mmCIF file of C-alpha atoms in Angstrom:
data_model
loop_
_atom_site.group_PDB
_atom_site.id
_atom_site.type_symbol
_atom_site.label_atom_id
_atom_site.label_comp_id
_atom_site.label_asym_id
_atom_site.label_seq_id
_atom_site.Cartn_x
_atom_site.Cartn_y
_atom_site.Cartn_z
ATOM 1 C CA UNK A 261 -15.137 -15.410 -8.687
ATOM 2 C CA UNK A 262 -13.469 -13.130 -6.011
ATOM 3 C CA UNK A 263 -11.899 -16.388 -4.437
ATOM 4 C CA UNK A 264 -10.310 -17.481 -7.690
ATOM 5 C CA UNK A 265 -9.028 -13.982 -8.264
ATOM 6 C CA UNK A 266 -8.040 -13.840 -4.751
ATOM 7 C CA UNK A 267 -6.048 -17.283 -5.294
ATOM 8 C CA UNK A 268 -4.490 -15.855 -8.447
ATOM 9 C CA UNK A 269 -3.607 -12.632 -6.660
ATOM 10 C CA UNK A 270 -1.747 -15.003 -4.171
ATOM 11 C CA UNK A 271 0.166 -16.589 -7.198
ATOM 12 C CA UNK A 272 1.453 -13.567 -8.552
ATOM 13 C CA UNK A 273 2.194 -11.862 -5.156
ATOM 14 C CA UNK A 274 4.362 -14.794 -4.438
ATOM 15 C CA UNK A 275 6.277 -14.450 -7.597
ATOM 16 C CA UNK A 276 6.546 -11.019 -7.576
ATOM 17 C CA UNK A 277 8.199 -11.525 -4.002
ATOM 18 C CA UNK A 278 10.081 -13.869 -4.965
ATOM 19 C CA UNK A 279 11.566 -11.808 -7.846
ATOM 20 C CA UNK A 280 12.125 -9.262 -5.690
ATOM 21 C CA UNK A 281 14.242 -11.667 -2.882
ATOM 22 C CA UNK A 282 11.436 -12.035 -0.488
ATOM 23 C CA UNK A 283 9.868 -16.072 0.126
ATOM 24 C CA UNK A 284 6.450 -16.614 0.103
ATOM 25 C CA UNK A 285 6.467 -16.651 3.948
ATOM 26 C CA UNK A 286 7.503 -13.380 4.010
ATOM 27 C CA UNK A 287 5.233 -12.245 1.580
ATOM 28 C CA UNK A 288 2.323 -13.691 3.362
ATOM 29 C CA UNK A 289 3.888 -11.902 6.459
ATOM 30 C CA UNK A 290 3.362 -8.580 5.040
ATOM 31 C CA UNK A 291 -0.209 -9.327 3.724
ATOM 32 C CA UNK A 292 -1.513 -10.473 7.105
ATOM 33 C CA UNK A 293 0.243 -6.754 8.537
ATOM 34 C CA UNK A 294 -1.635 -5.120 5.640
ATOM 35 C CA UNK A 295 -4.935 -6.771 6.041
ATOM 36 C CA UNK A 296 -4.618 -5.558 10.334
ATOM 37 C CA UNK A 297 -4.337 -2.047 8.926
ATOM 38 C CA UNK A 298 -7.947 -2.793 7.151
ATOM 39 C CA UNK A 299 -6.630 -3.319 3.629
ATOM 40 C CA UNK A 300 -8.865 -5.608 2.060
ATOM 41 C CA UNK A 301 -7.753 -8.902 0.968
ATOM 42 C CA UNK A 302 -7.259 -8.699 -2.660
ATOM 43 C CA UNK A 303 -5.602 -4.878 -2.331
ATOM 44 C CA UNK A 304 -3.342 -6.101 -0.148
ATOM 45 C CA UNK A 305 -2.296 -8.769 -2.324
ATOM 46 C CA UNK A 306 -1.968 -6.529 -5.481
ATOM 47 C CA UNK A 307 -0.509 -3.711 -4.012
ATOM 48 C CA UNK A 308 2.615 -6.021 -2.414
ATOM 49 C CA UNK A 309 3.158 -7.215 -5.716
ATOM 50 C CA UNK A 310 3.010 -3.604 -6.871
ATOM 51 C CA UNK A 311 5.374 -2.480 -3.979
ATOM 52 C CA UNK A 312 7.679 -5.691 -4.778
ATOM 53 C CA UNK A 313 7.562 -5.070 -8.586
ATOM 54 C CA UNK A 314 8.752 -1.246 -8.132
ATOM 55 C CA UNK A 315 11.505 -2.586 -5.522
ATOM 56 C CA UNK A 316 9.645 -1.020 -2.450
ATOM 57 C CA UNK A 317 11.228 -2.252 1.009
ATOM 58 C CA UNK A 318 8.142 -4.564 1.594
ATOM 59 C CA UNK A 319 8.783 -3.923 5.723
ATOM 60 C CA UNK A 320 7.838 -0.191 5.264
ATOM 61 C CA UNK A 321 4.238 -1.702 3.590
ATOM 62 C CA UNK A 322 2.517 -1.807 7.051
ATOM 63 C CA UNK A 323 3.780 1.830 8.261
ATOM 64 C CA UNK A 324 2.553 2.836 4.836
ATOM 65 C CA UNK A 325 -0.980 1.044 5.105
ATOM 66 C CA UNK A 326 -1.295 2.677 8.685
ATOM 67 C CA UNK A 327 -0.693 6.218 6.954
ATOM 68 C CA UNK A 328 -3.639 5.277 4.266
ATOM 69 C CA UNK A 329 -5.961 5.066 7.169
ATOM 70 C CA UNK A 330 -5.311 8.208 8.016
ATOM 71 C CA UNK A 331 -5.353 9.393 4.936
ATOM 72 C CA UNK A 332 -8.424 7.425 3.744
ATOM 73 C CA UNK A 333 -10.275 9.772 6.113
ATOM 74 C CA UNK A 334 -8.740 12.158 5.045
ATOM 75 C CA UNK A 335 -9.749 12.024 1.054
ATOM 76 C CA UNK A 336 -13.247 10.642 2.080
ATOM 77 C CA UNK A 337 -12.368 6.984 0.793
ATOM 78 C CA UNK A 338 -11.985 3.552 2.451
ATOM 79 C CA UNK A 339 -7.836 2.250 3.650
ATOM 80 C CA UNK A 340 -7.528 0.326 0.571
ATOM 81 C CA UNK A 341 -8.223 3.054 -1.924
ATOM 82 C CA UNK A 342 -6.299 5.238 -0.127
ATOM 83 C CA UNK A 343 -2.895 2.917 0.102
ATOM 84 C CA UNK A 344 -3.486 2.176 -3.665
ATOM 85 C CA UNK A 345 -3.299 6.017 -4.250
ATOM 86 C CA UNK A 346 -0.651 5.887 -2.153
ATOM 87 C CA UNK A 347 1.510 3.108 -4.154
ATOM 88 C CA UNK A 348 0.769 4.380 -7.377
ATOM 89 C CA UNK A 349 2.069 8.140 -6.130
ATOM 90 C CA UNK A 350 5.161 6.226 -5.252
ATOM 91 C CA UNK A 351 5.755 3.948 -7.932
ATOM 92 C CA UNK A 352 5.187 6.450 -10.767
ATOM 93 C CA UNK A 353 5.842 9.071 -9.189
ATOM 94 C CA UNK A 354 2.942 11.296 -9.515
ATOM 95 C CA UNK A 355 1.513 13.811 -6.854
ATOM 96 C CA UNK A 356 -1.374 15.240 -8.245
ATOM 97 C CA UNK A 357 -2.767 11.458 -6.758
ATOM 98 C CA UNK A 358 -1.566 12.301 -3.435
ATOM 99 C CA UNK A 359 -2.724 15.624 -2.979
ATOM 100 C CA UNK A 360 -6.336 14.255 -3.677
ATOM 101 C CA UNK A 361 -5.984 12.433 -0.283
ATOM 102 C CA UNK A 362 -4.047 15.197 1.285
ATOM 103 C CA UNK A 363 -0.165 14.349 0.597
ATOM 104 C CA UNK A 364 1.747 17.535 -0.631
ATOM 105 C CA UNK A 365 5.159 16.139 -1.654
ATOM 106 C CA UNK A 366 8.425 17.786 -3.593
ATOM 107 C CA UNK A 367 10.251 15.135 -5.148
ATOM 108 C CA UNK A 368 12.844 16.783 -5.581
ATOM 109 C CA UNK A 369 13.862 17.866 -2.497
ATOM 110 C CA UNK A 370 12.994 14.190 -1.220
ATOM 111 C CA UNK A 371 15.876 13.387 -4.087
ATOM 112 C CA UNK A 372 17.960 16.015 -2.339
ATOM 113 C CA UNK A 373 17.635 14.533 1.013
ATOM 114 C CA UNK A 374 18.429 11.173 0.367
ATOM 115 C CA UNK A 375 21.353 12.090 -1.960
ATOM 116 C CA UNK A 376 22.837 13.619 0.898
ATOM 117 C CA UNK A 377 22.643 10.742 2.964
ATOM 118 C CA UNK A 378 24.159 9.442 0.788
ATOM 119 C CA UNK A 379 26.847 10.799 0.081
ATOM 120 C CA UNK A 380 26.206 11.933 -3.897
ATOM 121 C CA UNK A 381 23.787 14.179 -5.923
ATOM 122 C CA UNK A 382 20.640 14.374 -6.713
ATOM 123 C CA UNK A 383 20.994 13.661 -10.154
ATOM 124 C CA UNK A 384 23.322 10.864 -9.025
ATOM 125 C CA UNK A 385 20.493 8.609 -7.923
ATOM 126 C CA UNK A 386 19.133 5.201 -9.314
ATOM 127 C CA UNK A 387 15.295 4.703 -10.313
ATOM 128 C CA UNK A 388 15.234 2.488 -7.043
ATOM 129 C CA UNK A 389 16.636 5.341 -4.708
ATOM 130 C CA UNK A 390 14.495 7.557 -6.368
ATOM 131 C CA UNK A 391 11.514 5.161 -5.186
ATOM 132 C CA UNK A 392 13.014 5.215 -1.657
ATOM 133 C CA UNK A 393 12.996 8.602 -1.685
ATOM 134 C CA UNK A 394 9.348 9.020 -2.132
ATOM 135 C CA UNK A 395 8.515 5.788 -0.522
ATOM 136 C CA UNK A 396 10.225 8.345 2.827
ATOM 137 C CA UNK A 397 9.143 11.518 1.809
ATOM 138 C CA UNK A 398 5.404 9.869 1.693
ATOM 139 C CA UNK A 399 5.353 8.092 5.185
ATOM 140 C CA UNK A 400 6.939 11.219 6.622
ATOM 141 C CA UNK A 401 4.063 13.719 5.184
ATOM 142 C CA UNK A 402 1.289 10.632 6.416
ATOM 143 C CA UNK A 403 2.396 11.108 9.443
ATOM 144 C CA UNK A 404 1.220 14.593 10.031
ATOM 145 C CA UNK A 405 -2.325 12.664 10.015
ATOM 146 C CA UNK A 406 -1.702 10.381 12.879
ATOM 147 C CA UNK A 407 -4.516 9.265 14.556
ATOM 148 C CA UNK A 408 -7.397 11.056 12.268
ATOM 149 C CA UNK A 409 -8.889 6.739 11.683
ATOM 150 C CA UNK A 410 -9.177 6.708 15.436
ATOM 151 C CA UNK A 411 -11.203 9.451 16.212
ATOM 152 C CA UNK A 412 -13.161 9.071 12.750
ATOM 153 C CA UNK A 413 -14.281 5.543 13.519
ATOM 154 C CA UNK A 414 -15.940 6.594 16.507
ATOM 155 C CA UNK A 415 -18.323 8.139 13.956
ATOM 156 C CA UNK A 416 -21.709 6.690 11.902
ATOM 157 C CA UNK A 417 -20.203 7.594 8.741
ATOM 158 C CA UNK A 418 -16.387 6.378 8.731
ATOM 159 C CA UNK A 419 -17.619 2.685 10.066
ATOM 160 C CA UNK A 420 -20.234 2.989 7.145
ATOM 161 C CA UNK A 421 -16.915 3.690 4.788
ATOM 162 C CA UNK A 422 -15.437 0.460 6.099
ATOM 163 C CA UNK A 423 -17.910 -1.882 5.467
ATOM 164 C CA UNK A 424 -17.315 -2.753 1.814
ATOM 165 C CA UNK A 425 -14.058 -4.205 3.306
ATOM 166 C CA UNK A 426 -15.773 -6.594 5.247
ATOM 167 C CA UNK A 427 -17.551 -7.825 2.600
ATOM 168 C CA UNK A 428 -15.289 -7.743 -0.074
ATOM 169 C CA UNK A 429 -13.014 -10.294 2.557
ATOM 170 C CA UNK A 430 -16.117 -12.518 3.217
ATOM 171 C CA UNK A 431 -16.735 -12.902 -0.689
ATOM 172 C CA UNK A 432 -13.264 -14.539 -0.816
ATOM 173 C CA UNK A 433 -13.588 -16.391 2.458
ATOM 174 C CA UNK A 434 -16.327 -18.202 0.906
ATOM 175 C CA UNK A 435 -15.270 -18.558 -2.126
ATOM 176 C CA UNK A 436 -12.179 -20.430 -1.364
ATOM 177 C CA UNK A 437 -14.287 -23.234 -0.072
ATOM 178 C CA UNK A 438 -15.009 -24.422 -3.901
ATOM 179 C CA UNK A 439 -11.883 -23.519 -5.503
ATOM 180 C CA UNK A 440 -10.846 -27.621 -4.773
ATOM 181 C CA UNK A 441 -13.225 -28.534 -7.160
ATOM 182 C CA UNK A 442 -11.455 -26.347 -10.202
ATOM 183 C CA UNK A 443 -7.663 -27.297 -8.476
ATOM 184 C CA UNK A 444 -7.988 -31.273 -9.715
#
């Protein structure tokens, strides 16, 4: 079952991508970066199509992965939960999710920033610079955390957090080996 999910994930991740002007090479690309930052398989597949859905620059996915780590320590969860708090903050825009893994953002003055890059105000900007906005102002707070996952997985108790990931990716590796048999 996680194999076929995992397969389906891979599906809609491609066409998400695609939709949002990134190939399937690409795509795959920015899984394999997310699954180095210890994202599990099938998060890393349905957060990219999150990310590509909401019109996330897909090449800031592995910076923001890298913060989850961090973070992940952080709020006492594993990378993946952490990143998918981390996309959801972004894409709808809610902090009260971030704080809870120790991300205190304004949005507004993330707005404000960018605005002025740009050129226009606040008020002035699209729903997709809005995302970019927060998409920034979240890598920028993450990286207060820097090298936290280091230190922590020296530690009993932050290698014991990381081992559903390793299982959760085995449960798809073998998986995939029947999936043929449902293909034909």
């Amino acid at each position: 079952e996680a194999a076929a999910r995992f397969e389906t994930l891979g599906v809609v991740m491609d066409v998400a991508g695609q939709n949002a002007g990134y190939t399937a090479a690409q795509m795959h690309d920015f899984e394999v970066a997310l699954n180095k930052q210890g994202i599990t398989a099938k998060e890393s597949r349905t957060t990219l199509t999150q990310l590509a859905a909401a019109h996330v620059d897909l090449s800031k996915a592995s910076e923001l992965a890298r913060g989850a780590q961090d973070l992940a320590v952080v709020g006492g969860i594993n990378s993946s939960e952490a990143f998918q708090r981390m996309v959801i903050g972004i894409q709808r825009g809610e902090t009260e999710i971030l704080r809870s893994i120790g991300i205190n953002v304004q949005w507004e003055k993330s707005y404000e920033s960018l605005a002025s890059k740009l050129g226009k105000s606040a008020s002035a900007l699209s729903e997709q610079e809005k995302i970019e906005a927060r998409t920034n102002a979240v890598m920028e707070e993450s990286i207060k955390y820097t090298g936290i996952y280091e230190a922590a997985m020296a530690t009993a108790g932050k290698q014991l957090t990381s081992m559903p990931r390793y299982f959760s990716d085995i449960s798809v590796s073998m998986g995939t080996v029947g999936l043929a048999t449902f293909s034909t």
